[in-house]
Amino acid sequence: MVFEQVATGGCQSYLVGCEQSCGAVLIDPELSQIDHYLGLAARHGVRIRYLIDTHTHADHFSATRELARQLKVPVVMHRASPAPFVDMRLADGEMLVLGKLRLSVLHTPGHTADSMCLQVEDRLFTGDTLLIGATGRTDLPSGDPEALYDSLFNRLLRLEPALKVCPAHDYKGRTHSTIGDELATNPRLQKRERAEFVEMMRSLNLTMPTHVTEALRTNMSGGKTVARLLAEAGATVPFMALAELKARVEAGEDDLIVLDVRERDAYEAGHVPGARLLPRGQLELRVNQDLPDPTRRILSCCELGYISTLAAATLRDMGFLHAVALDGGMKAWREAGYPLKAGKEP
Ligand SMILES: [Fe+2]
């Protein structure tokens, strides 16, 4: 069996494959590791056939949708998943067959209603239902401590003690454990009475994961994260360094239109000498009037360098093939002590 575990911070993803059939599945992939997974699959000589999320993640950005687009293979989740882009919805007791490998589904709600575990040979991919020395939390949307109790004590913990536990998270660099180890040492599993366990889960008082709103929005809809939107725009535009722009401004070069896409008050408080004002919100509707020559070289700038990247990408989309963005923004420009002009547009 091909087996690779990839950690991204505390998130764990797994590439599991069958050497005979050269097919593999990717379990709980994370958006920033796409090229890493593809590289691993290539190194093992396997093709990824299924992209599996063990549940709706609230703490990281799933790569299943993007990889499905690239590889043209199905996104697989439990049938209770709310995500509309899931291609194959599995139920308890069903299996995915991959050459000689059998991946069996156990529906284990509790951390979320759509949580499932997958058993493959001697390993159990437990998602966030059972972690090493912990369990998934039950205070996020669709979490339910009563259901988690049943999923743990009446399902997972009754499995073979030697079964390896491969969780979707571990923050301490551990790779796996076993059902037997967890039963013996996991502090959350020592309260074996339902009421005690439920009470303990209800009183954990955990801090919210960072990016929870954005993770749920993107993982449930298949929409893009802000970082991805910016990365996609950034991949379509060239940039110019702050020092390069300063040298051009000081040399009085006039072949470059510096377009400040911030709001008027920010522009008037201090802008690159010679810069024109065209706020990002008005860009598309004012280009014909303000930038009649699409062959001109245009450099967009904003406060931090993010909005100007989107603006330059929009300009390129609209046919301004020489649009570039400033690498950095006016905040960095000011901090560098570069020349500024205050007041209205000339
Ligand atoms: Fe989770």
Coordinates of C-alpha atoms and ligand atoms in Angstrom, one line a residue:
M1 CA 0.0 0.0 0.0
V2 CA 1.3 3.5 -0.9
F3 CA 1.0 5.6 2.2
E4 CA 2.1 9.2 2.7
Q5 CA 1.1 11.6 5.5
V6 CA 1.4 15.3 4.8
A7 CA 1.2 17.8 7.7
T8 CA 0.2 21.4 7.2
G9 CA 0.5 23.0 10.5
G10 CA -1.6 20.7 12.6
C11 CA -3.7 19.4 9.7
Q12 CA -2.9 15.9 8.4
S13 CA -3.6 14.7 4.9
Y14 CA -3.0 11.3 3.5
L15 CA -2.2 9.8 0.1
V16 CA -3.2 6.2 0.1
G17 CA -2.7 4.1 -3.0
C18 CA -2.7 0.6 -4.5
E19 CA 0.6 -0.3 -6.1
Q20 CA -1.0 -2.9 -8.4
S21 CA -3.6 -0.7 -9.9
C22 CA -1.6 2.5 -9.5
G23 CA -4.7 4.3 -8.2
A24 CA -4.8 6.4 -5.1
V25 CA -7.1 8.5 -2.9
L26 CA -6.2 11.8 -1.2
I27 CA -7.8 12.2 2.2
D28 CA -8.4 15.7 3.7
P29 CA -6.1 17.6 1.3
E30 CA -5.3 21.2 2.2
L31 CA -5.3 24.0 -0.4
S32 CA -1.7 25.2 0.0
Q33 CA -0.3 21.7 -0.5
I34 CA -1.7 20.9 -4.0
D35 CA 1.6 20.8 -5.7
H36 CA 3.1 18.7 -2.9
Y37 CA 0.4 16.1 -3.2
L38 CA 0.7 15.9 -7.0
G39 CA 4.5 15.6 -6.6
L40 CA 4.1 12.7 -4.1
A41 CA 1.6 10.9 -6.4
A42 CA 4.0 11.2 -9.3
R43 CA 6.9 10.0 -7.2
H44 CA 4.9 6.8 -6.3
G45 CA 3.7 6.4 -9.8
V46 CA 0.0 6.5 -8.8
R47 CA -2.9 8.5 -10.1
I48 CA -5.3 10.1 -7.7
R49 CA -8.8 8.7 -8.4
Y50 CA -10.8 10.1 -5.5
L51 CA -10.6 13.3 -3.4
I52 CA -12.1 12.7 0.1
D53 CA -13.0 15.1 2.8
T54 CA -13.8 13.2 6.1
H55 CA -16.1 16.1 7.0
T56 CA -16.8 19.8 6.5
H57 CA -13.7 21.4 7.8
A58 CA -13.9 24.6 9.8
D59 CA -10.3 25.2 10.4
H60 CA -8.5 24.8 7.1
F61 CA -9.2 25.3 3.4
S62 CA -10.0 22.1 1.6
A63 CA -8.2 21.4 -1.7
T64 CA -10.8 18.9 -3.0
R65 CA -12.7 21.2 -5.2
E66 CA -9.6 22.7 -6.9
L67 CA -8.0 19.3 -7.3
A68 CA -11.2 17.9 -8.8
R69 CA -11.1 20.6 -11.4
Q70 CA -7.5 19.9 -12.2
L71 CA -7.6 16.1 -12.2
K72 CA -11.2 15.6 -13.3
V73 CA -11.9 13.1 -10.5
P74 CA -14.8 13.0 -8.0
V75 CA -15.0 14.8 -4.7
V76 CA -16.2 12.3 -2.1
M77 CA -17.9 13.1 1.2
H78 CA -20.5 11.6 3.4
R79 CA -24.0 11.9 2.2
A80 CA -24.8 14.4 5.0
S81 CA -22.3 16.9 3.6
P82 CA -23.9 20.3 2.8
A83 CA -21.4 21.1 0.0
P84 CA -23.2 21.2 -3.4
F85 CA -20.1 20.3 -5.4
V86 CA -19.7 16.8 -3.9
D87 CA -19.8 14.3 -6.8
M88 CA -20.0 11.1 -4.8
R89 CA -21.9 10.9 -1.5
L90 CA -21.2 7.8 0.7
A91 CA -23.2 6.3 3.4
D92 CA -22.3 4.1 6.4
G93 CA -21.3 0.6 5.3
E94 CA -20.3 1.5 1.7
M95 CA -16.9 1.1 0.2
L96 CA -14.6 2.7 -2.3
V97 CA -12.7 0.0 -4.3
L98 CA -9.3 0.9 -5.6
G99 CA -7.6 -2.0 -7.2
K100 CA -6.9 -4.3 -4.3
L101 CA -7.7 -1.7 -1.6
R102 CA -11.1 -1.4 0.0
L103 CA -11.9 1.8 1.8
S104 CA -14.9 1.2 4.2
V105 CA -17.1 4.0 5.4
L106 CA -18.2 4.4 9.0
H107 CA -20.6 7.3 9.6
T108 CA -19.4 8.9 12.8
P109 CA -21.3 12.1 13.5
G110 CA -20.5 14.3 16.5
H111 CA -17.7 16.6 15.5
T112 CA -19.9 17.4 12.6
A113 CA -23.1 15.7 11.3
D114 CA -21.2 14.7 8.1
S115 CA -18.1 13.2 9.8
M116 CA -17.1 9.8 8.5
C117 CA -14.1 7.5 9.2
L118 CA -12.5 5.3 6.5
Q119 CA -11.0 1.9 7.3
V120 CA -8.3 0.7 4.9
E121 CA -6.6 -2.6 5.9
D122 CA -4.9 -2.0 9.3
R123 CA -5.6 1.8 9.4
L124 CA -8.5 3.9 10.3
F125 CA -8.7 7.4 9.0
T126 CA -10.6 9.1 11.8
G127 CA -11.0 12.6 10.5
D128 CA -11.7 14.8 13.6
T129 CA -13.8 12.1 15.3
L130 CA -10.9 10.6 17.2
L131 CA -7.6 12.4 17.5
I132 CA -4.4 11.3 19.3
G133 CA -5.0 12.1 22.9
A134 CA -8.2 14.0 22.1
T135 CA -11.4 14.1 20.1
G136 CA -12.9 16.5 17.7
R137 CA -14.7 19.4 19.3
T138 CA -18.5 19.5 19.2
D139 CA -19.2 23.2 19.5
L140 CA -18.9 24.1 15.8
P141 CA -21.8 24.1 13.4
S142 CA -23.6 20.7 13.3
G143 CA -21.5 19.4 16.3
D144 CA -23.3 17.2 18.8
P145 CA -21.6 15.7 21.9
E146 CA -24.3 13.0 22.2
A147 CA -23.7 11.8 18.7
L148 CA -19.9 11.9 19.3
Y149 CA -20.3 9.7 22.3
D150 CA -22.1 7.0 20.2
S151 CA -19.6 7.3 17.4
L152 CA -16.7 6.8 19.8
F153 CA -17.9 4.4 22.4
N154 CA -20.4 2.4 20.4
R155 CA -18.4 2.4 17.1
L156 CA -14.7 3.2 16.9
L157 CA -13.6 2.1 20.3
R158 CA -15.2 -1.3 19.7
L159 CA -12.9 -1.9 16.7
E160 CA -9.8 -4.0 16.8
P161 CA -7.4 -2.5 19.4
A162 CA -4.4 -2.8 17.1
L163 CA -6.1 -0.8 14.4
K164 CA -3.9 2.3 13.6
V165 CA -5.6 5.7 14.2
C166 CA -4.7 8.3 11.5
P167 CA -6.4 11.5 12.5
A168 CA -7.0 14.7 10.5
H169 CA -5.2 16.7 13.1
D170 CA -2.2 16.5 15.3
Y171 CA -0.5 19.5 16.7
K172 CA 2.4 17.7 18.4
G173 CA 4.0 16.0 15.4
R174 CA 2.7 12.5 16.2
T175 CA 1.9 10.5 13.1
H176 CA -0.5 7.8 14.4
S177 CA -1.7 5.8 17.4
T178 CA -3.9 2.8 17.9
I179 CA -7.5 2.2 19.1
G180 CA -6.0 0.4 22.1
D181 CA -3.6 3.2 23.0
E182 CA -6.4 5.8 22.8
L183 CA -8.7 3.7 25.0
A184 CA -6.0 3.4 27.6
T185 CA -4.5 6.9 27.6
N186 CA -6.7 9.5 25.8
P187 CA -7.9 11.8 28.5
R188 CA -11.2 12.6 26.8
L189 CA -12.1 8.9 26.7
Q190 CA -11.7 8.3 30.4
K191 CA -15.2 9.6 31.1
R192 CA -17.1 6.6 29.8
E193 CA -20.5 7.4 31.0
R194 CA -22.6 9.2 28.4
A195 CA -23.7 12.1 30.7
E196 CA -20.2 12.7 32.0
F197 CA -18.7 12.7 28.5
V198 CA -21.4 15.0 27.2
E199 CA -20.9 17.4 30.1
M200 CA -17.1 17.4 29.6
M201 CA -17.5 18.2 25.9
R202 CA -20.0 21.0 26.6
S203 CA -17.6 22.6 29.1
L204 CA -14.4 22.6 27.1
N205 CA -14.7 26.3 26.2
L206 CA -12.3 26.2 23.3
T207 CA -11.2 29.2 21.3
M208 CA -12.6 29.5 17.8
P209 CA -10.2 28.4 15.1
T210 CA -8.8 31.2 13.0
H211 CA -10.5 31.7 9.6
V212 CA -13.5 29.7 10.7
T213 CA -16.0 31.9 8.8
E214 CA -13.9 31.8 5.6
A215 CA -13.2 28.1 6.0
L216 CA -16.9 27.2 6.3
R217 CA -17.8 29.6 3.5
T218 CA -15.3 28.2 1.0
N219 CA -15.5 24.5 2.1
M220 CA -19.3 24.4 2.0
S221 CA -19.7 26.4 -1.2
G222 CA -16.5 25.6 -3.2
G223 CA -15.9 29.3 -3.4
K224 CA -12.5 30.9 -3.3
T225 CA -10.5 32.1 -0.3
V226 CA -9.3 35.7 -0.3
A227 CA -5.7 34.4 -0.5
R228 CA -6.6 32.3 -3.6
L229 CA -8.3 35.2 -5.3
L230 CA -5.2 37.4 -4.8
A231 CA -2.8 34.6 -5.8
E232 CA -4.8 34.0 -9.0
A233 CA -4.7 37.7 -9.8
G234 CA -1.0 37.9 -8.9
A235 CA -0.2 35.1 -11.3
T236 CA -1.6 37.1 -14.3
V237 CA 0.3 40.4 -13.7
P238 CA 3.9 41.6 -13.6
F239 CA 5.0 43.7 -10.7
M240 CA 7.4 46.7 -10.3
A241 CA 9.5 47.2 -7.2
L242 CA 9.1 50.3 -5.1
A243 CA 12.7 51.4 -5.7
E244 CA 12.2 51.0 -9.5
L245 CA 9.1 53.2 -9.4
K246 CA 10.9 55.8 -7.3
A247 CA 13.8 55.9 -9.8
R248 CA 11.4 56.4 -12.6
V249 CA 9.5 59.1 -10.8
E250 CA 12.7 60.9 -10.0
A251 CA 13.9 60.7 -13.5
G252 CA 10.7 62.3 -14.6
E253 CA 9.8 59.4 -17.0
D254 CA 6.4 60.0 -18.5
D255 CA 5.9 56.7 -20.3
L256 CA 4.3 55.2 -17.2
I257 CA 0.8 56.1 -15.9
V258 CA 0.8 55.6 -12.1
L259 CA -2.8 54.8 -11.2
D260 CA -3.6 55.2 -7.5
V261 CA -6.7 53.0 -6.9
R262 CA -7.3 54.0 -3.3
E263 CA -10.2 56.3 -2.3
R264 CA -9.9 60.1 -2.8
D265 CA -9.1 61.0 0.9
A266 CA -6.2 58.6 1.0
Y267 CA -4.9 59.9 -2.4
E268 CA -5.1 63.5 -1.3
A269 CA -3.3 62.7 2.0
G270 CA -0.2 61.7 0.0
H271 CA 0.4 60.0 -3.3
V272 CA 3.3 59.1 -5.7
P273 CA 4.1 62.4 -7.5
G274 CA 2.3 62.4 -10.8
A275 CA -0.1 59.6 -9.9
R276 CA -3.6 59.8 -11.2
L277 CA -6.6 58.8 -9.0
L278 CA -9.1 56.1 -10.1
P279 CA -10.6 54.3 -7.1
R280 CA -10.9 50.5 -7.5
G281 CA -14.6 50.6 -7.1
Q282 CA -15.0 52.9 -10.2
L283 CA -12.3 51.2 -12.3
E284 CA -14.4 49.3 -14.9
L285 CA -16.9 52.1 -15.4
R286 CA -14.3 54.8 -15.9
V287 CA -11.5 53.2 -17.9
N288 CA -12.9 54.3 -21.3
Q289 CA -13.0 57.9 -20.2
D290 CA -9.8 58.0 -18.0
L291 CA -7.5 55.6 -19.9
P292 CA -8.4 55.9 -23.6
D293 CA -5.1 54.4 -24.9
P294 CA -4.9 50.6 -24.0
T295 CA -1.3 50.5 -25.3
R296 CA 0.0 52.7 -22.5
R297 CA 2.0 51.2 -19.6
I298 CA -0.1 51.5 -16.5
L299 CA 1.1 50.8 -12.9
S300 CA -1.6 50.4 -10.2
C301 CA -0.9 51.2 -6.6
C302 CA -2.9 51.0 -3.4
E303 CA -2.3 51.1 0.3
L304 CA -1.0 47.5 0.9
G305 CA -0.5 46.1 -2.6
Y306 CA -3.5 43.7 -2.6
I307 CA -6.2 45.8 -4.2
S308 CA -3.7 47.1 -6.8
T309 CA -3.0 43.5 -7.8
L310 CA -6.7 42.9 -8.4
A311 CA -6.9 46.3 -10.3
A312 CA -4.0 45.4 -12.6
A313 CA -5.5 41.9 -13.3
T314 CA -8.8 43.6 -14.1
L315 CA -7.0 46.1 -16.5
R316 CA -5.3 43.2 -18.2
D317 CA -8.6 41.4 -18.6
M318 CA -10.0 44.5 -20.2
G319 CA -7.2 44.7 -22.7
F320 CA -4.6 46.9 -21.1
L321 CA -1.8 44.5 -21.8
H322 CA 0.9 46.6 -20.2
A323 CA -0.8 46.9 -16.8
V324 CA 1.5 46.1 -13.9
A325 CA 1.1 46.3 -10.1
L326 CA 3.4 47.9 -7.5
D327 CA 5.1 45.2 -5.4
G328 CA 4.1 46.7 -2.1
G329 CA 1.9 49.7 -1.4
M330 CA 1.8 53.3 -0.3
K331 CA 2.3 52.2 3.3
A332 CA 5.7 50.7 2.4
W333 CA 6.4 53.7 0.1
R334 CA 5.9 56.1 3.0
E335 CA 7.9 54.0 5.4
A336 CA 10.8 54.0 2.9
G337 CA 10.8 57.8 2.9
Y338 CA 10.1 58.0 -0.8
P339 CA 8.7 61.2 -2.3
L340 CA 5.0 62.1 -1.7
K341 CA 2.7 64.7 -3.0
A342 CA -0.4 65.8 -1.1
G343 CA -3.5 67.4 -2.4
K344 CA -5.9 67.1 -5.3
E345 CA -5.2 65.7 -8.7
P346 CA -3.6 68.3 -11.1
Ligands
FE1 FE -12.7 19.4 11.7

